């Protein structure tokens, strides 16, 4: 059985943890490191980033790849849009000399990290994310999704267009969308990484046998 929460509970748990236990930048650093340590990376790696904290996790991974001598580049879908913590880690990437592009070479990557949308995504996927997701799915690369596959609703697991991953690395606690809706079609494998978020609110157990 897997413990799951709603995205609302996850947001509240993040907020409480940041205010009482772990500073937000440290929590982002833990999330990125958990993703990095969960994957056997094969370069070159394309890190496809949106504009929220999900992208921030991608920037942390980029720095760790650079530190470990693995060739990578950041594909920035929204050039001037960052969360506060995401910008902090993006600036570290720039200082480290990690290439940043706006048009990815999707067919040339051996591994792709999907860091476009997080679990709070709702609605229809629009450009430029739409084309990026289509290119990820057509790339032939080993695809890793940060927290949840971009394009899936974190509560329902539904989406009209979404990343199909070889591995999804859930952060903190699984969300309902990791197991229902299109989750089975979207995720070939998934793991959860506990980064010290205290869950504040209702949890449910979902059987993993049929997912």
PDB file of C-alpha atoms in Angstrom:
ATOM      1  CA  UNK A   1       0.000   0.000   0.000  1.00  0.00           C
ATOM      2  CA  UNK A   2       1.159   3.523  -0.785  1.00  0.00           C
ATOM      3  CA  UNK A   3       0.359   6.571   1.340  1.00  0.00           C
ATOM      4  CA  UNK A   4      -1.134   9.368  -0.784  1.00  0.00           C
ATOM      5  CA  UNK A   5      -2.372  12.901  -0.207  1.00  0.00           C
ATOM      6  CA  UNK A   6      -4.251  15.524  -2.170  1.00  0.00           C
ATOM      7  CA  UNK A   7      -2.356  18.394  -3.734  1.00  0.00           C
ATOM      8  CA  UNK A   8      -4.035  20.753  -1.235  1.00  0.00           C
ATOM      9  CA  UNK A   9      -2.686  18.721   1.672  1.00  0.00           C
ATOM     10  CA  UNK A  10       0.746  18.680   0.015  1.00  0.00           C
ATOM     11  CA  UNK A  11       0.740  22.481  -0.368  1.00  0.00           C
ATOM     12  CA  UNK A  12      -0.242  22.965   3.265  1.00  0.00           C
ATOM     13  CA  UNK A  13       2.376  20.446   4.375  1.00  0.00           C
ATOM     14  CA  UNK A  14       5.052  22.241   2.338  1.00  0.00           C
ATOM     15  CA  UNK A  15       4.024  25.574   3.854  1.00  0.00           C
ATOM     16  CA  UNK A  16       4.035  24.269   7.428  1.00  0.00           C
ATOM     17  CA  UNK A  17       7.378  22.507   6.996  1.00  0.00           C
ATOM     18  CA  UNK A  18       9.012  25.626   5.540  1.00  0.00           C
ATOM     19  CA  UNK A  19       7.640  27.845   8.305  1.00  0.00           C
ATOM     20  CA  UNK A  20       8.534  25.482  11.146  1.00  0.00           C
ATOM     21  CA  UNK A  21      11.219  22.974  10.172  1.00  0.00           C
ATOM     22  CA  UNK A  22      13.170  23.349   6.937  1.00  0.00           C
ATOM     23  CA  UNK A  23      13.940  26.555   4.959  1.00  0.00           C
ATOM     24  CA  UNK A  24      12.453  26.539   1.467  1.00  0.00           C
ATOM     25  CA  UNK A  25      15.801  26.561  -0.369  1.00  0.00           C
ATOM     26  CA  UNK A  26      17.002  23.601   1.677  1.00  0.00           C
ATOM     27  CA  UNK A  27      13.785  21.730   0.878  1.00  0.00           C
ATOM     28  CA  UNK A  28      14.303  22.395  -2.841  1.00  0.00           C
ATOM     29  CA  UNK A  29      17.918  21.257  -2.562  1.00  0.00           C
ATOM     30  CA  UNK A  30      16.757  18.020  -0.921  1.00  0.00           C
ATOM     31  CA  UNK A  31      14.159  17.452  -3.653  1.00  0.00           C
ATOM     32  CA  UNK A  32      16.704  17.912  -6.425  1.00  0.00           C
ATOM     33  CA  UNK A  33      19.253  15.700  -4.720  1.00  0.00           C
ATOM     34  CA  UNK A  34      16.642  12.973  -4.242  1.00  0.00           C
ATOM     35  CA  UNK A  35      15.883  13.042  -7.964  1.00  0.00           C
ATOM     36  CA  UNK A  36      19.582  13.030  -8.823  1.00  0.00           C
ATOM     37  CA  UNK A  37      20.295  10.055  -6.567  1.00  0.00           C
ATOM     38  CA  UNK A  38      17.355   8.055  -7.969  1.00  0.00           C
ATOM     39  CA  UNK A  39      18.612   7.881 -11.547  1.00  0.00           C
ATOM     40  CA  UNK A  40      21.503   6.232 -13.404  1.00  0.00           C
ATOM     41  CA  UNK A  41      22.193   9.293 -15.542  1.00  0.00           C
ATOM     42  CA  UNK A  42      23.546   8.885 -19.049  1.00  0.00           C
ATOM     43  CA  UNK A  43      24.723  12.081 -20.722  1.00  0.00           C
ATOM     44  CA  UNK A  44      24.048  14.194 -22.495  1.00  0.00           C
ATOM     45  CA  UNK A  45      21.086  15.117 -20.288  1.00  0.00           C
ATOM     46  CA  UNK A  46      18.400  17.594 -21.289  1.00  0.00           C
ATOM     47  CA  UNK A  47      16.675  19.258 -18.341  1.00  0.00           C
ATOM     48  CA  UNK A  48      13.388  20.692 -19.603  1.00  0.00           C
ATOM     49  CA  UNK A  49      12.284  23.425 -17.204  1.00  0.00           C
ATOM     50  CA  UNK A  50       9.079  25.378 -16.709  1.00  0.00           C
ATOM     51  CA  UNK A  51       8.804  28.372 -14.409  1.00  0.00           C
ATOM     52  CA  UNK A  52       7.823  27.139 -10.934  1.00  0.00           C
ATOM     53  CA  UNK A  53       9.425  25.163  -8.140  1.00  0.00           C
ATOM     54  CA  UNK A  54       9.368  22.057 -10.324  1.00  0.00           C
ATOM     55  CA  UNK A  55      11.866  23.858 -12.553  1.00  0.00           C
ATOM     56  CA  UNK A  56      13.847  24.734  -9.432  1.00  0.00           C
ATOM     57  CA  UNK A  57      14.235  21.028  -8.679  1.00  0.00           C
ATOM     58  CA  UNK A  58      15.577  20.675 -12.221  1.00  0.00           C
ATOM     59  CA  UNK A  59      18.159  23.408 -11.631  1.00  0.00           C
ATOM     60  CA  UNK A  60      19.381  21.607  -8.507  1.00  0.00           C
ATOM     61  CA  UNK A  61      19.759  18.410 -10.549  1.00  0.00           C
ATOM     62  CA  UNK A  62      21.674  20.317 -13.239  1.00  0.00           C
ATOM     63  CA  UNK A  63      24.193  21.555 -10.695  1.00  0.00           C
ATOM     64  CA  UNK A  64      24.678  18.045  -9.311  1.00  0.00           C
ATOM     65  CA  UNK A  65      25.167  16.622 -12.803  1.00  0.00           C
ATOM     66  CA  UNK A  66      27.791  19.289 -13.489  1.00  0.00           C
ATOM     67  CA  UNK A  67      29.569  18.534 -10.202  1.00  0.00           C
ATOM     68  CA  UNK A  68      29.680  14.864 -11.140  1.00  0.00           C
ATOM     69  CA  UNK A  69      31.036  15.412 -14.635  1.00  0.00           C
ATOM     70  CA  UNK A  70      27.850  14.480 -16.509  1.00  0.00           C
ATOM     71  CA  UNK A  71      27.184  16.585 -19.586  1.00  0.00           C
ATOM     72  CA  UNK A  72      23.868  18.429 -19.408  1.00  0.00           C
ATOM     73  CA  UNK A  73      22.029  21.490 -20.623  1.00  0.00           C
ATOM     74  CA  UNK A  74      18.968  23.365 -19.411  1.00  0.00           C
ATOM     75  CA  UNK A  75      16.113  23.963 -21.821  1.00  0.00           C
ATOM     76  CA  UNK A  76      14.337  27.044 -20.461  1.00  0.00           C
ATOM     77  CA  UNK A  77      10.782  27.176 -21.791  1.00  0.00           C
ATOM     78  CA  UNK A  78       9.924  30.487 -20.102  1.00  0.00           C
ATOM     79  CA  UNK A  79      13.003  32.712 -20.250  1.00  0.00           C
ATOM     80  CA  UNK A  80      12.229  35.310 -17.602  1.00  0.00           C
ATOM     81  CA  UNK A  81       9.879  33.492 -15.234  1.00  0.00           C
ATOM     82  CA  UNK A  82      11.226  31.863 -12.067  1.00  0.00           C
ATOM     83  CA  UNK A  83      10.048  31.137  -8.572  1.00  0.00           C
ATOM     84  CA  UNK A  84      12.195  32.890  -5.961  1.00  0.00           C
ATOM     85  CA  UNK A  85      13.994  29.712  -4.924  1.00  0.00           C
ATOM     86  CA  UNK A  86      14.175  28.511  -8.511  1.00  0.00           C
ATOM     87  CA  UNK A  87      16.012  31.700  -9.515  1.00  0.00           C
ATOM     88  CA  UNK A  88      18.527  31.124  -6.708  1.00  0.00           C
ATOM     89  CA  UNK A  89      19.463  27.698  -8.086  1.00  0.00           C
ATOM     90  CA  UNK A  90      19.257  28.865 -11.719  1.00  0.00           C
ATOM     91  CA  UNK A  91      21.848  31.529 -10.966  1.00  0.00           C
ATOM     92  CA  UNK A  92      24.101  28.801  -9.568  1.00  0.00           C
ATOM     93  CA  UNK A  93      23.727  26.911 -12.858  1.00  0.00           C
ATOM     94  CA  UNK A  94      24.742  29.992 -14.830  1.00  0.00           C
ATOM     95  CA  UNK A  95      27.713  30.597 -12.541  1.00  0.00           C
ATOM     96  CA  UNK A  96      28.789  26.972 -13.024  1.00  0.00           C
ATOM     97  CA  UNK A  97      28.770  27.388 -16.800  1.00  0.00           C
ATOM     98  CA  UNK A  98      25.905  24.995 -17.493  1.00  0.00           C
ATOM     99  CA  UNK A  99      24.535  25.677 -21.005  1.00  0.00           C
ATOM    100  CA  UNK A 100      21.082  27.252 -21.086  1.00  0.00           C
ATOM    101  CA  UNK A 101      19.057  27.143 -24.312  1.00  0.00           C
ATOM    102  CA  UNK A 102      15.481  27.884 -25.322  1.00  0.00           C
ATOM    103  CA  UNK A 103      15.312  25.295 -28.110  1.00  0.00           C
ATOM    104  CA  UNK A 104      16.285  21.827 -26.947  1.00  0.00           C
ATOM    105  CA  UNK A 105      17.984  19.186 -29.072  1.00  0.00           C
ATOM    106  CA  UNK A 106      15.578  16.535 -27.857  1.00  0.00           C
ATOM    107  CA  UNK A 107      16.764  13.775 -30.171  1.00  0.00           C
ATOM    108  CA  UNK A 108      20.363  14.135 -28.992  1.00  0.00           C
ATOM    109  CA  UNK A 109      19.763  13.520 -25.273  1.00  0.00           C
ATOM    110  CA  UNK A 110      20.278  10.110 -23.721  1.00  0.00           C
ATOM    111  CA  UNK A 111      18.343  11.180 -20.633  1.00  0.00           C
ATOM    112  CA  UNK A 112      15.666  13.840 -20.258  1.00  0.00           C
ATOM    113  CA  UNK A 113      14.442  15.321 -16.987  1.00  0.00           C
ATOM    114  CA  UNK A 114      10.885  16.609 -17.218  1.00  0.00           C
ATOM    115  CA  UNK A 115      10.723  19.580 -14.827  1.00  0.00           C
ATOM    116  CA  UNK A 116       7.991  21.564 -16.583  1.00  0.00           C
ATOM    117  CA  UNK A 117       4.909  21.369 -14.353  1.00  0.00           C
ATOM    118  CA  UNK A 118       4.416  20.164 -10.796  1.00  0.00           C
ATOM    119  CA  UNK A 119       1.479  18.477  -9.098  1.00  0.00           C
ATOM    120  CA  UNK A 120      -0.556  21.689  -9.078  1.00  0.00           C
ATOM    121  CA  UNK A 121      -1.012  21.719 -12.858  1.00  0.00           C
ATOM    122  CA  UNK A 122      -4.600  22.149 -14.043  1.00  0.00           C
ATOM    123  CA  UNK A 123      -6.256  22.570 -17.412  1.00  0.00           C
ATOM    124  CA  UNK A 124      -4.892  22.393 -20.934  1.00  0.00           C
ATOM    125  CA  UNK A 125      -1.215  22.271 -21.847  1.00  0.00           C
ATOM    126  CA  UNK A 126      -0.367  25.335 -23.922  1.00  0.00           C
ATOM    127  CA  UNK A 127       2.700  26.461 -25.842  1.00  0.00           C
ATOM    128  CA  UNK A 128       5.616  26.367 -25.375  1.00  0.00           C
ATOM    129  CA  UNK A 129       5.104  23.438 -22.994  1.00  0.00           C
ATOM    130  CA  UNK A 130       2.872  21.613 -25.457  1.00  0.00           C
ATOM    131  CA  UNK A 131       5.568  21.283 -28.116  1.00  0.00           C
ATOM    132  CA  UNK A 132       8.153  20.400 -25.462  1.00  0.00           C
ATOM    133  CA  UNK A 133       6.047  17.513 -24.132  1.00  0.00           C
ATOM    134  CA  UNK A 134       5.444  16.202 -27.650  1.00  0.00           C
ATOM    135  CA  UNK A 135       9.190  16.321 -28.344  1.00  0.00           C
ATOM    136  CA  UNK A 136      10.032  14.585 -25.066  1.00  0.00           C
ATOM    137  CA  UNK A 137       7.643  11.753 -25.908  1.00  0.00           C
ATOM    138  CA  UNK A 138       9.109  11.382 -29.400  1.00  0.00           C
ATOM    139  CA  UNK A 139      12.752  11.678 -28.325  1.00  0.00           C
ATOM    140  CA  UNK A 140      13.627   8.045 -27.609  1.00  0.00           C
ATOM    141  CA  UNK A 141      15.518   9.189 -24.492  1.00  0.00           C
ATOM    142  CA  UNK A 142      15.203   7.716 -20.998  1.00  0.00           C
ATOM    143  CA  UNK A 143      12.694  10.104 -19.436  1.00  0.00           C
ATOM    144  CA  UNK A 144      12.524  11.045 -15.758  1.00  0.00           C
ATOM    145  CA  UNK A 145       9.670  13.173 -14.415  1.00  0.00           C
ATOM    146  CA  UNK A 146      10.232  15.361 -11.359  1.00  0.00           C
ATOM    147  CA  UNK A 147       7.424  14.783  -8.816  1.00  0.00           C
ATOM    148  CA  UNK A 148       4.736  13.993 -11.415  1.00  0.00           C
ATOM    149  CA  UNK A 149       4.543  13.780 -15.193  1.00  0.00           C
ATOM    150  CA  UNK A 150       3.986  17.223 -16.659  1.00  0.00           C
ATOM    151  CA  UNK A 151       0.451  17.561 -17.993  1.00  0.00           C
ATOM    152  CA  UNK A 152      -1.148  15.265 -15.412  1.00  0.00           C
ATOM    153  CA  UNK A 153      -3.472  16.629 -12.746  1.00  0.00           C
ATOM    154  CA  UNK A 154      -1.976  15.758  -9.362  1.00  0.00           C
ATOM    155  CA  UNK A 155      -5.376  14.905  -7.860  1.00  0.00           C
ATOM    156  CA  UNK A 156      -7.092  13.086 -10.723  1.00  0.00           C
ATOM    157  CA  UNK A 157      -4.178  11.711 -12.757  1.00  0.00           C
ATOM    158  CA  UNK A 158      -5.950  12.978 -15.869  1.00  0.00           C
ATOM    159  CA  UNK A 159      -4.529  14.998 -18.727  1.00  0.00           C
ATOM    160  CA  UNK A 160      -5.102  15.544 -22.424  1.00  0.00           C
ATOM    161  CA  UNK A 161      -1.352  15.664 -23.173  1.00  0.00           C
ATOM    162  CA  UNK A 162       1.306  14.506 -20.725  1.00  0.00           C
ATOM    163  CA  UNK A 163       4.871  13.285 -20.492  1.00  0.00           C
ATOM    164  CA  UNK A 164       5.344   9.523 -20.684  1.00  0.00           C
ATOM    165  CA  UNK A 165       8.170   8.667 -18.310  1.00  0.00           C
ATOM    166  CA  UNK A 166      10.423   5.711 -17.689  1.00  0.00           C
ATOM    167  CA  UNK A 167      10.655   6.842 -14.070  1.00  0.00           C
ATOM    168  CA  UNK A 168       8.662   9.322 -12.007  1.00  0.00           C
ATOM    169  CA  UNK A 169      10.291  10.517  -8.771  1.00  0.00           C
ATOM    170  CA  UNK A 170       7.581  11.666  -6.375  1.00  0.00           C
ATOM    171  CA  UNK A 171       8.711  14.169  -3.755  1.00  0.00           C
ATOM    172  CA  UNK A 172       7.551  14.096  -0.130  1.00  0.00           C
ATOM    173  CA  UNK A 173       4.552  11.811  -0.447  1.00  0.00           C
ATOM    174  CA  UNK A 174       2.702  10.281  -3.368  1.00  0.00           C
ATOM    175  CA  UNK A 175      -0.287  12.235  -4.643  1.00  0.00           C
ATOM    176  CA  UNK A 176      -3.534  10.632  -5.825  1.00  0.00           C
ATOM    177  CA  UNK A 177      -2.599  11.375  -9.419  1.00  0.00           C
ATOM    178  CA  UNK A 178       0.328   8.965  -9.180  1.00  0.00           C
ATOM    179  CA  UNK A 179      -2.119   6.048  -9.079  1.00  0.00           C
ATOM    180  CA  UNK A 180      -5.394   6.968 -10.769  1.00  0.00           C
ATOM    181  CA  UNK A 181      -6.538   8.361 -14.115  1.00  0.00           C
ATOM    182  CA  UNK A 182      -3.797   8.089 -16.737  1.00  0.00           C
ATOM    183  CA  UNK A 183      -1.029   7.271 -14.243  1.00  0.00           C
ATOM    184  CA  UNK A 184      -0.551   3.702 -15.406  1.00  0.00           C
ATOM    185  CA  UNK A 185      -0.154   4.783 -19.028  1.00  0.00           C
ATOM    186  CA  UNK A 186       2.100   7.720 -18.160  1.00  0.00           C
ATOM    187  CA  UNK A 187       4.532   6.112 -15.680  1.00  0.00           C
ATOM    188  CA  UNK A 188       6.491   2.961 -16.427  1.00  0.00           C
ATOM    189  CA  UNK A 189       7.923   3.081 -12.914  1.00  0.00           C
ATOM    190  CA  UNK A 190       7.673   5.395  -9.926  1.00  0.00           C
ATOM    191  CA  UNK A 191       9.327   5.898  -6.564  1.00  0.00           C
ATOM    192  CA  UNK A 192       8.737   8.307  -3.705  1.00  0.00           C
ATOM    193  CA  UNK A 193      11.464  10.216  -1.872  1.00  0.00           C
ATOM    194  CA  UNK A 194      10.915  11.465   1.675  1.00  0.00           C
ATOM    195  CA  UNK A 195      12.665  14.840   2.033  1.00  0.00           C
ATOM    196  CA  UNK A 196      11.436  15.714   5.517  1.00  0.00           C
ATOM    197  CA  UNK A 197       8.045  17.274   4.760  1.00  0.00           C
ATOM    198  CA  UNK A 198       5.658  16.829   7.690  1.00  0.00           C
ATOM    199  CA  UNK A 199       2.242  15.889   6.350  1.00  0.00           C
ATOM    200  CA  UNK A 200      -0.496  18.114   7.743  1.00  0.00           C
ATOM    201  CA  UNK A 201      -3.913  16.740   6.814  1.00  0.00           C
ATOM    202  CA  UNK A 202      -5.653  13.624   5.572  1.00  0.00           C
ATOM    203  CA  UNK A 203      -3.728  10.730   4.082  1.00  0.00           C
ATOM    204  CA  UNK A 204      -5.082   7.696   2.242  1.00  0.00           C
ATOM    205  CA  UNK A 205      -3.606   4.334   1.363  1.00  0.00           C
ATOM    206  CA  UNK A 206      -3.858   3.110  -2.233  1.00  0.00           C
ATOM    207  CA  UNK A 207      -2.925  -0.373  -3.368  1.00  0.00           C
ATOM    208  CA  UNK A 208       0.033  -0.412  -5.739  1.00  0.00           C
ATOM    209  CA  UNK A 209      -0.826  -3.853  -7.133  1.00  0.00           C
ATOM    210  CA  UNK A 210      -2.856  -2.607 -10.084  1.00  0.00           C
ATOM    211  CA  UNK A 211      -0.738   0.422 -10.955  1.00  0.00           C
TER     212      UNK A 211
END
